[in-house]
Amino acid sequence: MTRRPLTVAAAAAAVTLVLSACGGSDPEPAPSSAPSRAAAPTTSPSPSEPADGDGPLYVALGDSLAAGYQPGGSELRDSAYPALAANRLEGDGVDLRLENLGCSGETTTSLLEGGKCDFAEGTQIEQAEKVLADAKGEVGLVTIDIGGNDLLACVRGGASIDTACVDKGVATVRKNLPTILDRLTAAAGGDVPVLVIGYYNPWVAAKAIDQPIQGVEEAAEGYAALSAAIEKAAKGAGARFVGLDEAFATNDTTPTTIGGRTVPENAARVCTLTNLCTARDIHFSDEGAATVARVVAQAATEAGVTG
């Protein structure tokens, strides 16, 4: 299989920046020989208002992935995965009104305590609780992605991973996420599907291009621990975990040609579904947002969201 070109230097620099979805403050800068990446905004624009329509309400929570963050610092919420998932469901006869509360840079701590984005109710979780209370009986779906930014600061100097920091970040997610999801599922009500979106592992790309970063193996283990923590918290709260490992071919090491270089399929998939290998940014490419939207829409249908 042949994929779009892979800029090896850009990919090598990019994968040092984040473990998962980034936003907010950046880690220490990468070496000057690599092109710089625009910092994500510390605050997002006001969350989007519900789309017009008479259908059930879809409330999306999360970080920069939900907000539609793009290289250069913009947010394209109309093409973020929540909007695209709503469009797919509409094509299947499920007319949902979307209110996207996603906040670039949000962590599990800031989602509970505030400080990243301005919400009328103070924090993202409080805003969600208010929105869900006001729409009681009219809510069809809730989704959330959160936890990746808890590990953001674990890259040191663009050349090493602070494994103790990774462990601490995962521990923070283990502590905070059950509280977040318990509050969210309680506010949504027992009949409303709550989908908890997992993350993807960018470190497979680092290994594929032989990037000289200390701690890459440990970072990959940290990704696995993060994913396990999110899945456990989702199940504990009675929510549905929606993993991205299949979409990102996390465990598929079949040789694939990309940009004249042979890499494992999982590395090629990261380069295709994110902007990492073309714009030095880990956020979803257009194809990535569409792919995740398909996964979310399918999970929503399986959870009983119908017209």
mmCIF file of C-alpha atoms in Angstrom:
data_model
loop_
_atom_site.group_PDB
_atom_site.id
_atom_site.type_symbol
_atom_site.label_atom_id
_atom_site.label_comp_id
_atom_site.label_asym_id
_atom_site.label_seq_id
_atom_site.Cartn_x
_atom_site.Cartn_y
_atom_site.Cartn_z
ATOM 1 C CA MET A 1 0.000 0.000 0.000
ATOM 2 C CA THR A 2 1.310 3.490 -0.842
ATOM 3 C CA ARG A 3 0.412 6.549 1.209
ATOM 4 C CA ARG A 4 0.931 10.295 0.910
ATOM 5 C CA PRO A 5 4.518 11.615 1.317
ATOM 6 C CA LEU A 6 6.212 11.339 4.690
ATOM 7 C CA THR A 7 8.450 14.212 5.706
ATOM 8 C CA VAL A 8 10.772 12.342 8.019
ATOM 9 C CA ALA A 9 12.382 15.354 9.709
ATOM 10 C CA ALA A 10 9.024 16.944 10.390
ATOM 11 C CA ALA A 11 7.620 13.707 11.722
ATOM 12 C CA ALA A 12 10.596 13.203 13.992
ATOM 13 C CA ALA A 13 10.255 16.656 15.495
ATOM 14 C CA ALA A 14 6.497 16.479 15.759
ATOM 15 C CA VAL A 15 6.248 13.296 17.696
ATOM 16 C CA THR A 16 8.344 14.801 20.475
ATOM 17 C CA LEU A 17 5.762 17.458 21.158
ATOM 18 C CA VAL A 18 2.871 15.554 22.595
ATOM 19 C CA LEU A 19 1.747 12.168 23.741
ATOM 20 C CA SER A 20 -1.800 12.660 22.574
ATOM 21 C CA ALA A 21 -4.132 15.569 21.896
ATOM 22 C CA CYS A 22 -2.373 18.830 22.614
ATOM 23 C CA GLY A 23 -3.427 22.353 23.309
ATOM 24 C CA GLY A 24 -2.745 24.971 25.916
ATOM 25 C CA SER A 25 0.885 25.418 26.970
ATOM 26 C CA ASP A 26 3.570 23.690 24.930
ATOM 27 C CA PRO A 27 6.490 21.678 26.305
ATOM 28 C CA GLU A 28 10.028 22.938 25.837
ATOM 29 C CA PRO A 29 10.746 23.770 22.184
ATOM 30 C CA ALA A 30 12.143 21.258 19.727
ATOM 31 C CA PRO A 31 15.613 21.817 18.272
ATOM 32 C CA SER A 32 15.856 24.918 16.057
ATOM 33 C CA SER A 33 16.632 22.845 12.981
ATOM 34 C CA ALA A 34 13.000 21.739 12.886
ATOM 35 C CA PRO A 35 10.187 24.068 11.793
ATOM 36 C CA SER A 36 8.289 25.635 14.660
ATOM 37 C CA ARG A 37 4.664 24.824 15.394
ATOM 38 C CA ALA A 38 2.211 27.524 16.396
ATOM 39 C CA ALA A 39 1.205 27.208 20.016
ATOM 40 C CA ALA A 40 -2.352 26.183 20.715
ATOM 41 C CA PRO A 41 -4.512 28.864 22.305
ATOM 42 C CA THR A 42 -4.774 28.847 26.081
ATOM 43 C CA THR A 43 -8.480 29.549 25.772
ATOM 44 C CA SER A 44 -10.991 28.519 23.159
ATOM 45 C CA PRO A 45 -13.756 30.569 21.613
ATOM 46 C CA SER A 46 -17.110 30.283 23.316
ATOM 47 C CA PRO A 47 -18.562 26.781 22.921
ATOM 48 C CA SER A 48 -20.834 26.393 19.956
ATOM 49 C CA GLU A 49 -24.542 26.899 20.338
ATOM 50 C CA PRO A 50 -26.873 23.980 19.632
ATOM 51 C CA ALA A 51 -27.633 23.609 15.947
ATOM 52 C CA ASP A 52 -31.131 24.494 14.848
ATOM 53 C CA GLY A 53 -33.594 21.666 14.612
ATOM 54 C CA ASP A 54 -36.199 19.763 16.532
ATOM 55 C CA GLY A 55 -34.220 16.584 17.118
ATOM 56 C CA PRO A 56 -32.568 15.388 20.339
ATOM 57 C CA LEU A 57 -29.573 17.294 21.696
ATOM 58 C CA TYR A 58 -26.042 15.968 21.255
ATOM 59 C CA VAL A 59 -23.624 17.386 23.847
ATOM 60 C CA ALA A 60 -19.912 16.969 23.081
ATOM 61 C CA LEU A 61 -17.230 17.546 25.708
ATOM 62 C CA GLY A 62 -13.474 17.283 25.436
ATOM 63 C CA ASP A 63 -10.185 18.865 24.544
ATOM 64 C CA SER A 64 -8.701 20.204 21.304
ATOM 65 C CA LEU A 65 -9.774 17.113 19.357
ATOM 66 C CA ALA A 66 -13.429 17.858 20.046
ATOM 67 C CA ALA A 67 -12.826 21.576 19.453
ATOM 68 C CA GLY A 68 -11.376 20.937 15.995
ATOM 69 C CA TYR A 69 -7.931 22.444 16.649
ATOM 70 C CA GLN A 70 -5.824 22.825 13.492
ATOM 71 C CA PRO A 71 -2.166 23.611 12.753
ATOM 72 C CA GLY A 72 -1.630 27.334 13.144
ATOM 73 C CA GLY A 73 -3.974 27.745 16.089
ATOM 74 C CA SER A 74 -7.437 27.858 14.540
ATOM 75 C CA GLU A 75 -10.435 25.787 15.610
ATOM 76 C CA LEU A 76 -12.751 24.432 12.936
ATOM 77 C CA ARG A 77 -15.672 23.120 14.938
ATOM 78 C CA ASP A 78 -17.826 22.569 11.867
ATOM 79 C CA SER A 79 -15.334 19.953 10.661
ATOM 80 C CA ALA A 80 -14.389 18.526 14.064
ATOM 81 C CA TYR A 81 -15.367 14.930 14.719
ATOM 82 C CA PRO A 82 -18.518 15.765 16.781
ATOM 83 C CA ALA A 83 -20.003 17.788 13.899
ATOM 84 C CA LEU A 84 -19.033 15.145 11.349
ATOM 85 C CA ALA A 85 -20.472 12.387 13.538
ATOM 86 C CA ALA A 86 -23.739 14.318 13.807
ATOM 87 C CA ASN A 87 -23.759 14.681 10.007
ATOM 88 C CA ARG A 88 -23.253 10.953 9.535
ATOM 89 C CA LEU A 89 -26.070 10.164 11.950
ATOM 90 C CA GLU A 90 -28.312 12.648 10.153
ATOM 91 C CA GLY A 91 -27.630 10.748 6.954
ATOM 92 C CA ASP A 92 -28.916 7.654 8.751
ATOM 93 C CA GLY A 93 -32.105 9.451 9.763
ATOM 94 C CA VAL A 94 -31.018 10.610 13.227
ATOM 95 C CA ASP A 95 -31.446 14.391 13.435
ATOM 96 C CA LEU A 96 -29.352 15.643 16.381
ATOM 97 C CA ARG A 97 -28.755 19.219 17.527
ATOM 98 C CA LEU A 98 -25.073 19.570 18.478
ATOM 99 C CA GLU A 99 -23.689 21.675 21.313
ATOM 100 C CA ASN A 100 -19.906 21.343 21.330
ATOM 101 C CA LEU A 101 -18.265 22.313 24.639
ATOM 102 C CA GLY A 102 -14.770 21.148 23.606
ATOM 103 C CA CYS A 103 -11.921 23.275 24.996
ATOM 104 C CA SER A 104 -8.392 23.269 23.581
ATOM 105 C CA GLY A 105 -5.838 22.516 26.275
ATOM 106 C CA GLU A 106 -8.379 21.019 28.668
ATOM 107 C CA THR A 107 -7.073 18.418 31.119
ATOM 108 C CA THR A 108 -9.026 16.213 33.486
ATOM 109 C CA THR A 109 -8.121 18.679 36.244
ATOM 110 C CA SER A 110 -9.149 21.841 34.376
ATOM 111 C CA LEU A 111 -12.370 20.196 33.183
ATOM 112 C CA LEU A 112 -13.287 19.866 36.856
ATOM 113 C CA GLU A 113 -11.731 23.067 38.180
ATOM 114 C CA GLY A 114 -11.689 25.454 35.209
ATOM 115 C CA GLY A 115 -8.947 27.761 33.996
ATOM 116 C CA LYS A 116 -8.631 26.876 30.299
ATOM 117 C CA CYS A 117 -11.818 28.216 28.684
ATOM 118 C CA ASP A 118 -14.582 30.597 29.669
ATOM 119 C CA PHE A 119 -17.874 28.884 30.496
ATOM 120 C CA ALA A 120 -20.919 30.653 31.860
ATOM 121 C CA GLU A 121 -21.209 28.028 34.598
ATOM 122 C CA GLY A 122 -17.486 28.149 35.458
ATOM 123 C CA THR A 123 -16.122 24.815 34.256
ATOM 124 C CA GLN A 124 -16.760 22.502 31.356
ATOM 125 C CA ILE A 125 -18.348 19.844 33.561
ATOM 126 C CA GLU A 126 -20.586 22.419 35.237
ATOM 127 C CA GLN A 127 -21.572 23.805 31.846
ATOM 128 C CA ALA A 128 -22.424 20.314 30.647
ATOM 129 C CA GLU A 129 -24.507 19.636 33.751
ATOM 130 C CA LYS A 130 -26.448 22.860 33.175
ATOM 131 C CA VAL A 131 -27.007 22.137 29.486
ATOM 132 C CA LEU A 132 -28.154 18.595 30.234
ATOM 133 C CA ALA A 133 -30.467 19.757 33.023
ATOM 134 C CA ASP A 134 -32.062 22.400 30.796
ATOM 135 C CA ALA A 135 -32.610 19.830 28.041
ATOM 136 C CA LYS A 136 -33.795 17.022 30.311
ATOM 137 C CA GLY A 137 -35.824 14.534 28.325
ATOM 138 C CA GLU A 138 -34.520 15.931 25.033
ATOM 139 C CA VAL A 139 -30.925 14.657 25.081
ATOM 140 C CA GLY A 140 -29.995 11.943 22.602
ATOM 141 C CA LEU A 141 -26.214 11.591 22.930
ATOM 142 C CA VAL A 142 -23.199 12.704 24.978
ATOM 143 C CA THR A 143 -19.561 12.217 23.958
ATOM 144 C CA ILE A 144 -16.302 13.120 25.687
ATOM 145 C CA ASP A 145 -12.568 12.841 25.006
ATOM 146 C CA ILE A 146 -10.265 13.920 27.827
ATOM 147 C CA GLY A 147 -6.985 12.879 29.412
ATOM 148 C CA GLY A 148 -4.369 13.333 26.686
ATOM 149 C CA ASN A 149 -3.270 16.748 27.892
ATOM 150 C CA ASP A 150 -2.574 15.367 31.369
ATOM 151 C CA LEU A 151 0.572 13.892 29.819
ATOM 152 C CA LEU A 152 1.480 16.881 27.631
ATOM 153 C CA ALA A 153 4.284 18.278 29.788
ATOM 154 C CA CYS A 154 6.221 15.018 29.842
ATOM 155 C CA VAL A 155 8.451 15.836 26.840
ATOM 156 C CA ARG A 156 11.768 17.325 27.947
ATOM 157 C CA GLY A 157 13.835 19.426 25.569
ATOM 158 C CA GLY A 158 12.494 17.700 22.485
ATOM 159 C CA ALA A 159 14.746 14.693 23.030
ATOM 160 C CA SER A 160 13.515 12.697 25.995
ATOM 161 C CA ILE A 161 10.360 11.565 27.744
ATOM 162 C CA ASP A 162 10.042 12.072 31.489
ATOM 163 C CA THR A 163 8.675 8.664 32.379
ATOM 164 C CA ALA A 164 7.943 9.653 35.978
ATOM 165 C CA CYS A 165 5.843 12.521 34.600
ATOM 166 C CA VAL A 166 3.995 10.092 32.322
ATOM 167 C CA ASP A 167 3.208 7.874 35.301
ATOM 168 C CA LYS A 168 1.990 10.893 37.261
ATOM 169 C CA GLY A 169 -0.213 12.024 34.370
ATOM 170 C CA VAL A 170 -1.830 8.613 34.067
ATOM 171 C CA ALA A 171 -2.393 8.572 37.826
ATOM 172 C CA THR A 172 -4.139 11.942 37.566
ATOM 173 C CA VAL A 173 -6.454 10.596 34.880
ATOM 174 C CA ARG A 174 -7.204 7.552 37.047
ATOM 175 C CA LYS A 175 -8.129 9.903 39.892
ATOM 176 C CA ASN A 176 -10.145 12.527 38.010
ATOM 177 C CA LEU A 177 -11.890 10.706 35.188
ATOM 178 C CA PRO A 178 -14.202 8.530 37.317
ATOM 179 C CA THR A 179 -15.484 11.704 39.014
ATOM 180 C CA ILE A 180 -16.010 13.415 35.655
ATOM 181 C CA LEU A 181 -17.866 10.478 34.158
ATOM 182 C CA ASP A 182 -19.971 9.823 37.251
ATOM 183 C CA ARG A 183 -21.156 13.433 37.162
ATOM 184 C CA LEU A 184 -21.699 13.348 33.428
ATOM 185 C CA THR A 185 -23.691 10.117 33.336
ATOM 186 C CA ALA A 186 -25.779 11.281 36.305
ATOM 187 C CA ALA A 187 -26.565 14.564 34.539
ATOM 188 C CA ALA A 188 -27.355 12.836 31.257
ATOM 189 C CA GLY A 189 -29.655 10.272 32.830
ATOM 190 C CA GLY A 190 -29.672 6.513 32.531
ATOM 191 C CA ASP A 191 -31.334 6.431 29.124
ATOM 192 C CA VAL A 192 -28.809 8.668 27.358
ATOM 193 C CA PRO A 193 -25.751 6.990 25.799
ATOM 194 C CA VAL A 194 -22.469 8.507 27.007
ATOM 195 C CA LEU A 195 -19.538 7.649 24.719
ATOM 196 C CA VAL A 196 -15.995 8.046 26.057
ATOM 197 C CA ILE A 197 -13.512 8.370 23.197
ATOM 198 C CA GLY A 198 -10.054 6.858 23.549
ATOM 199 C CA TYR A 199 -6.796 8.188 22.117
ATOM 200 C CA TYR A 200 -4.241 7.027 19.562
ATOM 201 C CA ASN A 201 -0.559 6.178 19.956
ATOM 202 C CA PRO A 202 1.751 8.546 18.008
ATOM 203 C CA TRP A 203 4.894 6.883 19.337
ATOM 204 C CA VAL A 204 4.638 4.107 16.755
ATOM 205 C CA ALA A 205 5.673 6.710 14.184
ATOM 206 C CA ALA A 206 8.710 7.681 16.255
ATOM 207 C CA LYS A 207 9.854 4.092 16.406
ATOM 208 C CA ALA A 208 9.257 3.581 12.700
ATOM 209 C CA ILE A 209 11.592 6.410 11.682
ATOM 210 C CA ASP A 210 14.239 5.514 14.271
ATOM 211 C CA GLN A 211 13.915 8.799 16.090
ATOM 212 C CA PRO A 212 16.608 9.241 18.782
ATOM 213 C CA ILE A 213 14.317 10.035 21.694
ATOM 214 C CA GLN A 214 14.917 8.575 25.124
ATOM 215 C CA GLY A 215 11.896 6.925 26.684
ATOM 216 C CA VAL A 216 9.853 6.163 23.557
ATOM 217 C CA GLU A 217 9.111 2.615 24.711
ATOM 218 C CA GLU A 218 8.035 3.893 28.124
ATOM 219 C CA ALA A 219 5.870 6.541 26.448
ATOM 220 C CA ALA A 220 4.155 3.832 24.408
ATOM 221 C CA GLU A 221 3.505 1.959 27.638
ATOM 222 C CA GLY A 222 2.116 5.197 29.062
ATOM 223 C CA TYR A 223 -0.297 5.405 26.136
ATOM 224 C CA ALA A 224 -1.476 1.864 26.874
ATOM 225 C CA ALA A 225 -1.918 2.751 30.551
ATOM 226 C CA LEU A 226 -3.861 5.903 29.622
ATOM 227 C CA SER A 227 -6.146 3.936 27.337
ATOM 228 C CA ALA A 228 -6.728 1.322 30.039
ATOM 229 C CA ALA A 229 -7.506 4.021 32.606
ATOM 230 C CA ILE A 230 -10.050 5.672 30.299
ATOM 231 C CA GLU A 231 -11.721 2.356 29.480
ATOM 232 C CA LYS A 232 -11.912 1.364 33.150
ATOM 233 C CA ALA A 233 -13.405 4.730 34.166
ATOM 234 C CA ALA A 234 -15.976 4.513 31.365
ATOM 235 C CA LYS A 235 -17.122 1.065 32.398
ATOM 236 C CA GLY A 236 -17.218 2.067 36.056
ATOM 237 C CA ALA A 237 -19.541 4.968 35.266
ATOM 238 C CA GLY A 238 -21.837 2.934 33.043
ATOM 239 C CA ALA A 239 -20.613 4.741 29.913
ATOM 240 C CA ARG A 240 -19.408 3.170 26.663
ATOM 241 C CA PHE A 241 -15.704 3.232 25.822
ATOM 242 C CA VAL A 242 -14.985 3.945 22.143
ATOM 243 C CA GLY A 243 -11.411 2.934 21.359
ATOM 244 C CA LEU A 244 -9.455 4.164 18.341
ATOM 245 C CA ASP A 245 -6.958 1.313 18.139
ATOM 246 C CA GLU A 246 -8.715 -0.332 15.215
ATOM 247 C CA ALA A 247 -9.067 2.913 13.258
ATOM 248 C CA PHE A 248 -5.394 3.733 13.868
ATOM 249 C CA ALA A 249 -4.255 0.118 13.338
ATOM 250 C CA THR A 250 -2.326 0.373 16.593
ATOM 251 C CA ASN A 251 -1.201 -3.242 16.600
ATOM 252 C CA ASP A 252 -0.751 -3.694 12.840
ATOM 253 C CA THR A 253 2.906 -3.790 11.857
ATOM 254 C CA THR A 254 2.375 -4.910 8.256
ATOM 255 C CA PRO A 255 4.998 -3.184 6.056
ATOM 256 C CA THR A 256 3.524 -0.208 4.190
ATOM 257 C CA THR A 257 5.158 2.199 1.731
ATOM 258 C CA ILE A 258 4.755 5.890 2.483
ATOM 259 C CA GLY A 259 6.828 8.593 0.808
ATOM 260 C CA GLY A 260 9.228 6.015 -0.559
ATOM 261 C CA ARG A 261 9.907 4.630 2.915
ATOM 262 C CA THR A 262 8.668 1.329 4.270
ATOM 263 C CA VAL A 263 7.090 1.648 7.698
ATOM 264 C CA PRO A 264 4.585 -0.409 9.699
ATOM 265 C CA GLU A 265 0.917 0.145 8.909
ATOM 266 C CA ASN A 266 0.306 1.683 12.343
ATOM 267 C CA ALA A 267 2.928 4.386 11.694
ATOM 268 C CA ALA A 268 1.513 5.093 8.244
ATOM 269 C CA ARG A 269 -1.960 5.369 9.742
ATOM 270 C CA VAL A 270 -0.757 8.000 12.249
ATOM 271 C CA CYS A 271 0.740 9.982 9.367
ATOM 272 C CA THR A 272 -2.507 9.749 7.393
ATOM 273 C CA LEU A 273 -5.033 10.434 10.150
ATOM 274 C CA THR A 274 -3.131 13.253 11.861
ATOM 275 C CA ASN A 275 -1.108 16.263 10.683
ATOM 276 C CA LEU A 276 2.037 14.919 12.350
ATOM 277 C CA CYS A 277 4.035 14.009 9.263
ATOM 278 C CA THR A 278 3.032 16.985 7.118
ATOM 279 C CA ALA A 279 2.556 19.911 9.496
ATOM 280 C CA ARG A 280 4.307 18.777 12.678
ATOM 281 C CA ASP A 281 1.036 18.698 14.551
ATOM 282 C CA ILE A 282 -0.576 15.697 16.234
ATOM 283 C CA HIS A 283 -4.197 16.786 15.744
ATOM 284 C CA PHE A 284 -6.536 15.078 13.294
ATOM 285 C CA SER A 285 -6.187 15.647 9.590
ATOM 286 C CA ASP A 286 -9.411 15.998 7.609
ATOM 287 C CA GLU A 287 -9.279 12.266 6.968
ATOM 288 C CA GLY A 288 -8.630 11.599 10.635
ATOM 289 C CA ALA A 289 -11.602 13.677 11.802
ATOM 290 C CA ALA A 290 -13.831 11.914 9.297
ATOM 291 C CA THR A 291 -12.537 8.509 10.392
ATOM 292 C CA VAL A 292 -13.129 9.196 14.081
ATOM 293 C CA ALA A 293 -16.570 10.604 13.253
ATOM 294 C CA ARG A 294 -17.413 7.322 11.544
ATOM 295 C CA VAL A 295 -16.279 5.368 14.606
ATOM 296 C CA VAL A 296 -18.318 7.603 16.931
ATOM 297 C CA ALA A 297 -21.430 7.463 14.748
ATOM 298 C CA GLN A 298 -21.227 3.693 14.587
ATOM 299 C CA ALA A 299 -20.818 3.470 18.372
ATOM 300 C CA ALA A 300 -23.791 5.809 18.840
ATOM 301 C CA THR A 301 -25.944 3.614 16.627
ATOM 302 C CA GLU A 302 -24.846 0.502 18.509
ATOM 303 C CA ALA A 303 -25.679 2.292 21.779
ATOM 304 C CA GLY A 304 -29.253 2.829 20.603
ATOM 305 C CA VAL A 305 -29.216 6.373 19.228
ATOM 306 C CA THR A 306 -31.850 6.225 16.515
ATOM 307 C CA GLY A 307 -34.244 8.492 14.679
#
